[in-house]
CSV table of C-alpha atoms in Angstrom, one decimal:
chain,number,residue,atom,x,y,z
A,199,UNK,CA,59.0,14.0,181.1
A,200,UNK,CA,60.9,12.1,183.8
A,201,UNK,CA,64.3,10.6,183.0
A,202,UNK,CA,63.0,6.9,182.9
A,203,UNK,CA,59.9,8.3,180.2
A,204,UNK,CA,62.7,9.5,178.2
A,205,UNK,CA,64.4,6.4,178.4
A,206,UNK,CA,61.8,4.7,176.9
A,207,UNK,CA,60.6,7.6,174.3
A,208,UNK,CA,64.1,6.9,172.6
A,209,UNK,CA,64.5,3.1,173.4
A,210,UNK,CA,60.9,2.6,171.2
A,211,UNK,CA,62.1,4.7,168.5
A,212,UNK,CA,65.2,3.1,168.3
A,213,UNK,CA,63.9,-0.4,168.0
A,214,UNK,CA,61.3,1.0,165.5
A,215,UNK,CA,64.4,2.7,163.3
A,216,UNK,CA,67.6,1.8,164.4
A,217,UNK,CA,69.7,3.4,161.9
A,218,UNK,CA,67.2,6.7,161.4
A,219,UNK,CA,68.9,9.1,158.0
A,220,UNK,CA,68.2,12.0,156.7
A,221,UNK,CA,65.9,12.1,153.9
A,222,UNK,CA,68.1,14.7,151.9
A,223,UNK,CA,69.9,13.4,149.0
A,224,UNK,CA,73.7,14.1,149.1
A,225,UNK,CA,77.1,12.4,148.5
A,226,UNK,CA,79.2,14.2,150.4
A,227,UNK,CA,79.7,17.0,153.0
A,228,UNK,CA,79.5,19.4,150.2
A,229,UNK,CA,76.7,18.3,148.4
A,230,UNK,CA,75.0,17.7,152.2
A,231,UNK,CA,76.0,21.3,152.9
A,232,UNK,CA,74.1,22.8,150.0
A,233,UNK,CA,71.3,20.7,150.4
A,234,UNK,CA,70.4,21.3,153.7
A,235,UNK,CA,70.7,25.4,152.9
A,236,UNK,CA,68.4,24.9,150.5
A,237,UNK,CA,65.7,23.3,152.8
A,238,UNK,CA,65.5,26.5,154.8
A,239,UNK,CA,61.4,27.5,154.4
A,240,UNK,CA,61.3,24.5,151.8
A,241,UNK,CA,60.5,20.8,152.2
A,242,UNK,CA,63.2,17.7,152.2
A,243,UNK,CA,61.2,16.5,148.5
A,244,UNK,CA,61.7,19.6,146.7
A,245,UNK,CA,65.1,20.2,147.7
A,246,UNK,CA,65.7,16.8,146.3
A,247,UNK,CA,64.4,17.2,143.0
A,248,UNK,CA,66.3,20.8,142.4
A,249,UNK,CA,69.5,19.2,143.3
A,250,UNK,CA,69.1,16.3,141.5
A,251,UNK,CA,70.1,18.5,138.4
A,252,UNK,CA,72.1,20.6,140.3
A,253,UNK,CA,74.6,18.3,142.0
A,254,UNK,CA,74.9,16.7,138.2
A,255,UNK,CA,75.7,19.8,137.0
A,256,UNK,CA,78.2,20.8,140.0
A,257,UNK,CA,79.1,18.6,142.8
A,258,UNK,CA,82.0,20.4,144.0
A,259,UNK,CA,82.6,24.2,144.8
A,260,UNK,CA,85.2,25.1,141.8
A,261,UNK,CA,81.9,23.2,140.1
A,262,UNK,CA,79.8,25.6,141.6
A,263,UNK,CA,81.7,28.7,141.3
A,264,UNK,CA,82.5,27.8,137.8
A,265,UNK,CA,78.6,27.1,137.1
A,266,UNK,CA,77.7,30.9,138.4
A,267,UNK,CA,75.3,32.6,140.0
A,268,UNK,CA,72.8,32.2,137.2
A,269,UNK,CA,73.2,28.6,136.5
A,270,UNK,CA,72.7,27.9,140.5
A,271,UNK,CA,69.4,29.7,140.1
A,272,UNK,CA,68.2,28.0,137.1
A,273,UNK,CA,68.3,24.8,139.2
A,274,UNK,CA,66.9,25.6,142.3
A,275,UNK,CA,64.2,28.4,140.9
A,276,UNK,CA,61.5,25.7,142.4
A,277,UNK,CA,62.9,26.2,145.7
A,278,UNK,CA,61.7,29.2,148.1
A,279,UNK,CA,63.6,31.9,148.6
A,280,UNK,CA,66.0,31.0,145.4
A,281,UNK,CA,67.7,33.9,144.4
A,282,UNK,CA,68.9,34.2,147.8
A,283,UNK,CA,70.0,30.8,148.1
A,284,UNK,CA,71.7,30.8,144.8
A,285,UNK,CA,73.8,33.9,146.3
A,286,UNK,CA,74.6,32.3,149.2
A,287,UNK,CA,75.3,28.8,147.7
A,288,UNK,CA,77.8,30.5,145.5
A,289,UNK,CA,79.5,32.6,148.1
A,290,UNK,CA,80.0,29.8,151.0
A,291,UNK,CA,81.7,28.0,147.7
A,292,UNK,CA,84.3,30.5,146.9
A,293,UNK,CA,84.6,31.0,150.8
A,294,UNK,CA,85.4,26.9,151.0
A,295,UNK,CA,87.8,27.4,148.0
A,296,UNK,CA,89.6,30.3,149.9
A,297,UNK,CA,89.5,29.6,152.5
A,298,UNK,CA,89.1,25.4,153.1
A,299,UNK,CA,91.2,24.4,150.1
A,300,UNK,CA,87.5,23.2,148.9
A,301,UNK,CA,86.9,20.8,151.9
A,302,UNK,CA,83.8,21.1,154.4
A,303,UNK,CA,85.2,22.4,157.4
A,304,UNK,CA,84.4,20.1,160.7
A,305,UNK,CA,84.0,22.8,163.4
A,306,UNK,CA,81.0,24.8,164.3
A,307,UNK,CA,82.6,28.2,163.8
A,308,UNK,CA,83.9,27.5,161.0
A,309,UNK,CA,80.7,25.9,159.1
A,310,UNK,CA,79.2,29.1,160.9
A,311,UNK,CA,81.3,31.5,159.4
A,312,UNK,CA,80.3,30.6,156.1
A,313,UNK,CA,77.4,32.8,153.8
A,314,UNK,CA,73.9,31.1,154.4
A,315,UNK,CA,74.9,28.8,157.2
A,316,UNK,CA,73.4,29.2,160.5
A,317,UNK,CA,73.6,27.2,163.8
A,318,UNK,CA,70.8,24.3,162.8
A,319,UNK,CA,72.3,24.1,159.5
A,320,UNK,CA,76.4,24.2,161.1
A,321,UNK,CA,74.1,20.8,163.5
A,322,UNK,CA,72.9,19.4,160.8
A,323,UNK,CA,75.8,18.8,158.8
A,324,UNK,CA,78.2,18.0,162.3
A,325,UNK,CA,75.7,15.1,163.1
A,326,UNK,CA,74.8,13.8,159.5
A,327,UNK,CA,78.2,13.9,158.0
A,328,UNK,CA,81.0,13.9,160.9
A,329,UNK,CA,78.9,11.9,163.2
A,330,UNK,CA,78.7,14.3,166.3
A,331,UNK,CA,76.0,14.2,168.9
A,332,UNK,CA,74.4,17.4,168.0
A,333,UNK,CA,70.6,18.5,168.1
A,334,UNK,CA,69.2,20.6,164.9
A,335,UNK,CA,66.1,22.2,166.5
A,336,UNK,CA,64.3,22.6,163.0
A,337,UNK,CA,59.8,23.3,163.8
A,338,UNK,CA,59.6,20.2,164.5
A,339,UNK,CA,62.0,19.6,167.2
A,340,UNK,CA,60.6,22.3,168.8
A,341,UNK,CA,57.6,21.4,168.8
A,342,UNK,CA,58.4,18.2,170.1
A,343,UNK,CA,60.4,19.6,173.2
A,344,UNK,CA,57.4,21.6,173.5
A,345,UNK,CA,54.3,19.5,173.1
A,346,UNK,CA,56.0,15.6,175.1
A,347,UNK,CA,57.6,17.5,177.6
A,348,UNK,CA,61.0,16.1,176.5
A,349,UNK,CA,62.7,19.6,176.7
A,350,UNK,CA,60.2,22.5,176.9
A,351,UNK,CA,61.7,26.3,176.3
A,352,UNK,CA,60.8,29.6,174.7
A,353,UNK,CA,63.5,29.3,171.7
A,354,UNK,CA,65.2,26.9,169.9
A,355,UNK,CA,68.5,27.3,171.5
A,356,UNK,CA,66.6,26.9,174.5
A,357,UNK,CA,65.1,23.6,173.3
A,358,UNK,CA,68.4,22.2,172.0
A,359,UNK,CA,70.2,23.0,175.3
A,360,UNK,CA,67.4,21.2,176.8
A,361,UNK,CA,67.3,18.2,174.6
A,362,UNK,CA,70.8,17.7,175.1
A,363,UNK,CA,71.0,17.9,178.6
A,364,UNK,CA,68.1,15.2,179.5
A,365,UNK,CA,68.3,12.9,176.3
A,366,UNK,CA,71.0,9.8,177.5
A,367,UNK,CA,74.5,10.7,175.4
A,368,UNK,CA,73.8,6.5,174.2
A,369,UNK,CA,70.8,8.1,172.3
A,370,UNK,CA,72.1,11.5,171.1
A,371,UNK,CA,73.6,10.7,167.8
A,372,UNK,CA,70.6,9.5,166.6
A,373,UNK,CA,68.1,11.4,168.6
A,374,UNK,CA,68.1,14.4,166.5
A,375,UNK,CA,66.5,12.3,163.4
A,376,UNK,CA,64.2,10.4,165.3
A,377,UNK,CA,62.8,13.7,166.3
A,378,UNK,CA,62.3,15.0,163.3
A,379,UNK,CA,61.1,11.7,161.7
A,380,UNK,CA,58.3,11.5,164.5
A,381,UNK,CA,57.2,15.4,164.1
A,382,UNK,CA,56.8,15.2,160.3
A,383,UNK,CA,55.1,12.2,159.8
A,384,UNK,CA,53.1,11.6,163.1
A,385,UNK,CA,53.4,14.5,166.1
A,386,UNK,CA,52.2,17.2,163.6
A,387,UNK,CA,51.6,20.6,163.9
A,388,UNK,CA,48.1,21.2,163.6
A,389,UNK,CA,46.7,17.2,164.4
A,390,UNK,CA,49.0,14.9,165.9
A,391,UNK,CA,48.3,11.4,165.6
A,392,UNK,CA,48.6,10.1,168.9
A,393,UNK,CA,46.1,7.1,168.3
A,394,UNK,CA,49.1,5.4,166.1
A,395,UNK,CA,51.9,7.3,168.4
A,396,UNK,CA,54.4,4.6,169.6
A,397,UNK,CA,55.7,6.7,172.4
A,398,UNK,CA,52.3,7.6,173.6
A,399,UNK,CA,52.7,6.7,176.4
A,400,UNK,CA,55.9,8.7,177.4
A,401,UNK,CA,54.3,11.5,176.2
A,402,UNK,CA,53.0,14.1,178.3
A,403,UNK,CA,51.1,15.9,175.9
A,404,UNK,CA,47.8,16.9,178.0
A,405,UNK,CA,45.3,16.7,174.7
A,406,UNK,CA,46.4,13.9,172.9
A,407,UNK,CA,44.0,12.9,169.9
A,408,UNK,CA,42.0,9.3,169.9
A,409,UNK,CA,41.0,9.6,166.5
C-alpha cells in the first residue's frame, strides 16, 4: 500500500470514528490491566460480563490479593483459560503491591515484567491508558497488515514494526483501534466484507468479496 493509500485508509476511518475506544470495560489502569489479561483466547463481551462482578468485588490489587485466588476464579470461571488467569491476575497484584506501591507502572519493561503480561498486552494498556502511540498486533491486526497491504510480515512483531513505521505518527494513537474495530466487525477472518468496506479502495487485497 503506497504512502498516499495509507493516508487515506486512516483519514476515512478517522472521519467515520474519530475518537475510536476500546470496547473493554475498565475504570482505571488497574482495572484496564486485568481486563485486557483476561481477553487473551476470549472475546471483549465475555471479559465484560466476568468483570462486571469482579471489579465490584475488587477494583484494586490489596482488593484483589485480599479476595484470593479462589474468589478471582469464581468470577472469571466463564472466561478461557481461568484458572490460569486467576493465578496470574493474583500474582501481577501482589507484584504491583511490592513492587509499584499498587500503581500501574507506565513503562514497557515494567508492565512486561509483571505475571501474565506480555508485549500486546504491556501496548494495549500504554496506548489505552497513558495515551502512547503504540500498536497491539492482536489476530486481527495481523491480519490486516497482512491481507490491505498496510504492513505485511511473517510475525506480529514483524507487523507492529511495520505498522509503525508506514502509518503517519498524526494517525498512530488512534490507529491501533481503528484496526482492530475494522478486522472484527468488517475485514474478517474467514469472509471479509469488502462490498460495505469504506477503505476499499485503499486496500490491496487481490480477492476482495462483492457480495
Amino acid at each position: 500500500m503506497s504512502k498516499t493509500a495509507i493516508e487515506g485508509f486512516f483519514a476515512t476511518l478517522s472521519a467515520a470514528n474519530p475518537e475510536p475506544k476500546t470496547e473493554l470495560e475498565f475504570s482505571s489502569a488497574f482495572t484496564l490491566l486485568v481486563a485486557v489479561v483476561l481477553s487473551a483466547q476470549a472475546t471483549d463481551v465475555s471479559v465484560n460480563k466476568a468483570t462486571r462482578g469482579l471489579f465490584a468485588a475488587a477494583d484494586t490489587p490489596a482488593a484483589m490479593v485480599a479476595l484470593g485466588e479462589e474468589g478471582i476464579r469464581e468470577h472469571i470461571k466463564t472466561i478461557g483459560l481461568f484458572n490460569a488467569k486467576a493465578k496470574n491476575v493474583l500474582a501481577l497484584s501482589q507484584q504491583l503491591l511490592v513492587l509499584h506501591g499498587g500503581a500501574v507502572p507506565g513503562t514497557r519493561d515494567a508492565l512486561e515484567a509483571l505475571p501474565g503480561v506480555g508485549r500486546k498486552t504491556a501496548n494495549v494498556v500504554l496506548n489505552v491508558f497513558f495515551g502512547q502511540p503504540t500498536m497491539a498486533v492482536d489476530t486481527h491486526i495481523f491480519r490486516l497488515g497482512n491481507r490491505t497491504g498496510l504492513a505485511p510480515g511473517a510475525t506480529p512483531l514483524a507487523v507492529e514494526e511495520g505498522l509503525l513505521k508506514r502509518i503517519p505518527k498524526h494517525w498512530l494513537l488512534h490507529a491501533h483501534h481503528w484496526l482492530i474495530l475494522h478486522g472484527r466487525y468488517i475485514c474478517k477472518a474467514r469472509k471479509p466484507e469488502c462490498f460495505r468496506c469504506p477503505v476499499a479502495e485503499f486496500c490491496t487485497y487481490p480477492e476482495k468479496t462483492h457480495s
